mmCIF file of C-alpha atoms and ligand atoms in Angstrom:
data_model
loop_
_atom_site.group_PDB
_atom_site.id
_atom_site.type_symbol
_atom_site.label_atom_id
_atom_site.label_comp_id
_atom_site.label_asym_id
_atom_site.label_seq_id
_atom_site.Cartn_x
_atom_site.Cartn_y
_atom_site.Cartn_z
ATOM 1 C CA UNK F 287 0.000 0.000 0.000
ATOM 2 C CA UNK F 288 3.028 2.533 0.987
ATOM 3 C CA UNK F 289 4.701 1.587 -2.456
ATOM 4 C CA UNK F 290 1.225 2.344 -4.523
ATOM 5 C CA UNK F 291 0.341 5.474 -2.578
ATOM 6 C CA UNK F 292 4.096 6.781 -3.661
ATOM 7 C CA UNK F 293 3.848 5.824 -6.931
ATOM 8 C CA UNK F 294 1.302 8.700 -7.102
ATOM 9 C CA UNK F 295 3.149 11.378 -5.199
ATOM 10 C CA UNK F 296 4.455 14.167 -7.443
ATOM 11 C CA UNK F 297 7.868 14.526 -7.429
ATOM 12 C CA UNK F 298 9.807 15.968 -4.284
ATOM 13 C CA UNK F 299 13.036 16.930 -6.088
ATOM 14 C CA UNK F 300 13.195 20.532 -7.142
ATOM 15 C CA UNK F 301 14.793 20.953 -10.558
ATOM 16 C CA UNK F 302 16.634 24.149 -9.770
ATOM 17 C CA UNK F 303 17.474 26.792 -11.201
ATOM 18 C CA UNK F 304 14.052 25.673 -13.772
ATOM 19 C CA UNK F 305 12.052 25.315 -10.431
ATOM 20 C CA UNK F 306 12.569 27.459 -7.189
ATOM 21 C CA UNK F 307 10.985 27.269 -4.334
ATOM 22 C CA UNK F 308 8.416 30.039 -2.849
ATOM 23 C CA UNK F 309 10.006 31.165 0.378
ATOM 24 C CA UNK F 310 7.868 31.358 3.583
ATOM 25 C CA UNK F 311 6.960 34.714 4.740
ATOM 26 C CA UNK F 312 9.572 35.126 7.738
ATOM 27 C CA UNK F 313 12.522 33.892 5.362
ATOM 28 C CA UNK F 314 15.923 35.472 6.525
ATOM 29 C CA UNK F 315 18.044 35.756 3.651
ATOM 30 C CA UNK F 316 20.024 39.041 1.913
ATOM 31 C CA UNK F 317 19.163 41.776 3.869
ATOM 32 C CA UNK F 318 18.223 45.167 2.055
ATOM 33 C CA UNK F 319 19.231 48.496 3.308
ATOM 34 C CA UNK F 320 17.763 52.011 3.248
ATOM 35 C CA UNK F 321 20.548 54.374 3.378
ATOM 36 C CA UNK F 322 18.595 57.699 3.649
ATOM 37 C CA UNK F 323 16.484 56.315 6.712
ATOM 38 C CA UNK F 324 20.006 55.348 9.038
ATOM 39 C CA UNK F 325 20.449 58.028 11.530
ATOM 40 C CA UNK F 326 24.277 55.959 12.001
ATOM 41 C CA UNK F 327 23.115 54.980 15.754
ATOM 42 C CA UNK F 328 25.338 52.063 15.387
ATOM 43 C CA UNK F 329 22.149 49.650 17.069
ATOM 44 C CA UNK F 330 22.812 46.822 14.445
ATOM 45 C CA UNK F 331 26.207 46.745 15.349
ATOM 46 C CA UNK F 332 25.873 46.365 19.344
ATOM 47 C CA UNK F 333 23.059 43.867 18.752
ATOM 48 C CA UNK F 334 24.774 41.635 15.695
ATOM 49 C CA UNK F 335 26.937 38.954 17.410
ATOM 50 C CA UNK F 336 29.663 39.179 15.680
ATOM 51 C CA UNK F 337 29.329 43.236 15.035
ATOM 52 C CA UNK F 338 29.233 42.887 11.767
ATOM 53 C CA UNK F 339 27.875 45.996 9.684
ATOM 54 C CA UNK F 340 30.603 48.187 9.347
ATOM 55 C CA UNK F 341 28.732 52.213 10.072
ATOM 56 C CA UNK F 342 30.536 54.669 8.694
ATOM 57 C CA UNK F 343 29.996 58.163 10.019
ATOM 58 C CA UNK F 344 30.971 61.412 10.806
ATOM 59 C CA UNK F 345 29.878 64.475 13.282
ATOM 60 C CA UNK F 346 28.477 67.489 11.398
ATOM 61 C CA UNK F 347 29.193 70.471 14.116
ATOM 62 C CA UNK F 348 26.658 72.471 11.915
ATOM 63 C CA UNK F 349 23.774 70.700 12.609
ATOM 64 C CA UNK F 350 24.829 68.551 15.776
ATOM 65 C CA UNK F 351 23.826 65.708 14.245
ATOM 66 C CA UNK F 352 25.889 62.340 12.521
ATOM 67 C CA UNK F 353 26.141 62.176 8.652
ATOM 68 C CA UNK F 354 26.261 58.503 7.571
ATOM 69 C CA UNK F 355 29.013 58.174 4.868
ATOM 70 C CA UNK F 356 29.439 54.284 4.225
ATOM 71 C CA UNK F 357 27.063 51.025 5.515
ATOM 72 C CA UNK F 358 28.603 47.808 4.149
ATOM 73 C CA UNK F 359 27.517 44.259 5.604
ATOM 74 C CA UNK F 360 30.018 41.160 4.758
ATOM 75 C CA UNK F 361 27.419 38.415 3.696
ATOM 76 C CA UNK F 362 30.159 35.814 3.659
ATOM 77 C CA UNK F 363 30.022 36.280 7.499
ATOM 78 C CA UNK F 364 26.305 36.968 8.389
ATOM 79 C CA UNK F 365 24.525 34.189 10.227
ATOM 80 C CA UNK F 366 21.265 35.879 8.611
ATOM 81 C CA UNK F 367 19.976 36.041 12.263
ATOM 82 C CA UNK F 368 18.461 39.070 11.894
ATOM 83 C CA UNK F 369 18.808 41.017 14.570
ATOM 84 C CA UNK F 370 19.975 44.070 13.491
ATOM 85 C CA UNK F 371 16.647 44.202 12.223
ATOM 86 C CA UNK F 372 15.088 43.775 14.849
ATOM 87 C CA UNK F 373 16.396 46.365 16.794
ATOM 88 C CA UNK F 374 16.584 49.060 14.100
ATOM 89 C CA UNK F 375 15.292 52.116 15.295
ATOM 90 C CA UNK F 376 14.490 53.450 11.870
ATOM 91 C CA UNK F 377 13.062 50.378 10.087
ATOM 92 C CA UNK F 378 16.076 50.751 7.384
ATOM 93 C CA UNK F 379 16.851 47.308 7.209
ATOM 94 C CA UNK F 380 14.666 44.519 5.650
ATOM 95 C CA UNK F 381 15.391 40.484 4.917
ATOM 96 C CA UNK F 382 14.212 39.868 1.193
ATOM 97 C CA UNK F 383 14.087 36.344 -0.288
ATOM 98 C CA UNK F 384 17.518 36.769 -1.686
ATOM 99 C CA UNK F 385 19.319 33.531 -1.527
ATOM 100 C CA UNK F 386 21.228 33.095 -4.655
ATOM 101 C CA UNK F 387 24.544 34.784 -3.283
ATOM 102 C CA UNK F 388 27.235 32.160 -4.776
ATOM 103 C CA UNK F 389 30.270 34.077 -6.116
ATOM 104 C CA UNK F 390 33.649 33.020 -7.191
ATOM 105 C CA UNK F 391 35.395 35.710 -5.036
ATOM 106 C CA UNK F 392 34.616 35.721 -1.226
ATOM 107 C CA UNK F 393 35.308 39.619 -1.434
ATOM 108 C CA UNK F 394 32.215 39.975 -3.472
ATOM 109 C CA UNK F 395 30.097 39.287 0.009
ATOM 110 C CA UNK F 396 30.811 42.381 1.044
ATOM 111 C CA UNK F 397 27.934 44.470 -0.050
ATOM 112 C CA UNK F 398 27.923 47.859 0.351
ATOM 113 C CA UNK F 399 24.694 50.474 0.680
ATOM 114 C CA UNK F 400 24.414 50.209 -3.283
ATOM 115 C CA UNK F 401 24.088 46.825 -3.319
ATOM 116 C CA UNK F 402 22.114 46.914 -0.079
ATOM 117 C CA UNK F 403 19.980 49.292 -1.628
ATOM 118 C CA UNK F 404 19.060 46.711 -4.392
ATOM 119 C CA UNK F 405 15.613 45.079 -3.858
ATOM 120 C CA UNK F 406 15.875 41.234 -5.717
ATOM 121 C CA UNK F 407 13.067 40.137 -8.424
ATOM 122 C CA UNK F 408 10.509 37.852 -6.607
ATOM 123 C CA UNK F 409 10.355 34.256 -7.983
ATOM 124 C CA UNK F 410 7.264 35.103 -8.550
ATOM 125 C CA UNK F 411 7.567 37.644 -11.239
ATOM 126 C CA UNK F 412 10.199 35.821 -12.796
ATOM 127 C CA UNK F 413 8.513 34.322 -15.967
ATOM 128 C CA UNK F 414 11.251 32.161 -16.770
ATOM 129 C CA UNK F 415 11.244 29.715 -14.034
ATOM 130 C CA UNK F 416 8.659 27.815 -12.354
ATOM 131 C CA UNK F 417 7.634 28.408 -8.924
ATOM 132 C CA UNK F 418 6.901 25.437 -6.642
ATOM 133 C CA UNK F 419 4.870 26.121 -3.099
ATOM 134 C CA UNK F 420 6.847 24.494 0.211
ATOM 135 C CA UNK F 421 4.725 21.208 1.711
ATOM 136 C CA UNK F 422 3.985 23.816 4.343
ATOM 137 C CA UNK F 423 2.778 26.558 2.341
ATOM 138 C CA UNK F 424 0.595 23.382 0.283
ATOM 139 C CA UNK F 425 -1.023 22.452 3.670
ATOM 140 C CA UNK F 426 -2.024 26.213 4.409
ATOM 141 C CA UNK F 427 -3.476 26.445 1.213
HETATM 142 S S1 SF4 A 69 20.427 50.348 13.707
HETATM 143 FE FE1 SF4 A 69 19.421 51.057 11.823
HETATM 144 S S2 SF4 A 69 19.549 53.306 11.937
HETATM 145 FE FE2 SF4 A 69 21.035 52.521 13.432
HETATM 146 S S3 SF4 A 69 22.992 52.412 12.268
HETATM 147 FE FE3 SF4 A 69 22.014 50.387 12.114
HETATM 148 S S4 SF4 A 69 20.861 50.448 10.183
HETATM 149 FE FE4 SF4 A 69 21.340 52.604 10.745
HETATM 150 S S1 SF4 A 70 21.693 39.277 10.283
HETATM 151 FE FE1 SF4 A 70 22.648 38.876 12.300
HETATM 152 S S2 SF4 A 70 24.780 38.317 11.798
HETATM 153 FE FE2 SF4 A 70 23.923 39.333 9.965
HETATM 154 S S3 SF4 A 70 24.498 41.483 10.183
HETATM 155 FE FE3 SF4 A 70 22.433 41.278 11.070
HETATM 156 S S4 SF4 A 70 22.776 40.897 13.271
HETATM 157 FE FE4 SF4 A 70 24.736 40.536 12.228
#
């Protein structure tokens, strides 16, 4: 009976890159970065565990206030734990569904606020693959 009711089962294997996966809502992958709302408070760096984004800042006397000059986060360190986005005072940081981050050169990781600043295509708008729900999403449903 096990045998017959798997010989029925759709396939389990995802034929990637044809077929990704939807990601679940709470996914923690590349994290995206709004440079204009980071008041440099340095928060994401006391909470990350292994103080990872690098702020980059410096005191305008004019207006009393700190200018924020560089953000960079080094992906071929982050545990994707997301902290720092949790405890963002200013909302400026954001997980996206980003998971494709293979490179040949580990220096690429190292994203800085323009790459940070780059919002990823869902899998869902991309035409030219096939998108495949989780068994949990298919449950839900
Ligand atoms: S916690 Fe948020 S506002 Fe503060 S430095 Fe980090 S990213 Fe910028
Ligand atoms: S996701 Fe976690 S490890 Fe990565 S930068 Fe944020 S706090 Fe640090």
């Amino acid at each position: 009976m096990i045998t017959l009711s798997h010989a029925n089962r759709l396939p389990v294997t995802i034929q990637y890159p044809y077929e990704k996966l939807i990601t679940s809502e709470r996914f923690c992958r590349r994290i995206h970065f709004e440079f204009d709302k980071c008041i440099a408070c340095e928060v994401c760096v006391r909470v990350c565990p292994i103080d990872l984004p690098v702020v980059d800042w410096k005191f305008e006397m004019d207006i009393r206030k700190k200018r924020l000059l560089n953000y960079s986060i080094d992906f071929g360190i982050c545990i994707f734990c997301s902290n720092c986005i949790e405890y963002c005072p200013t909302n400026c940081a954001s997980m996206t569904e980003e998971y494709e981050l293979s490179t040949y050169d580990r220096h690429e990781f190292n994203y800085n606020q323009i790459a940070l600043g780059h919002l990823p295509m869902s899998v869902i708008d991309d035409y030219t693959i096939r998108t495949i729900l989780n068994s949990i999403q298919r449950k839900t449903q």
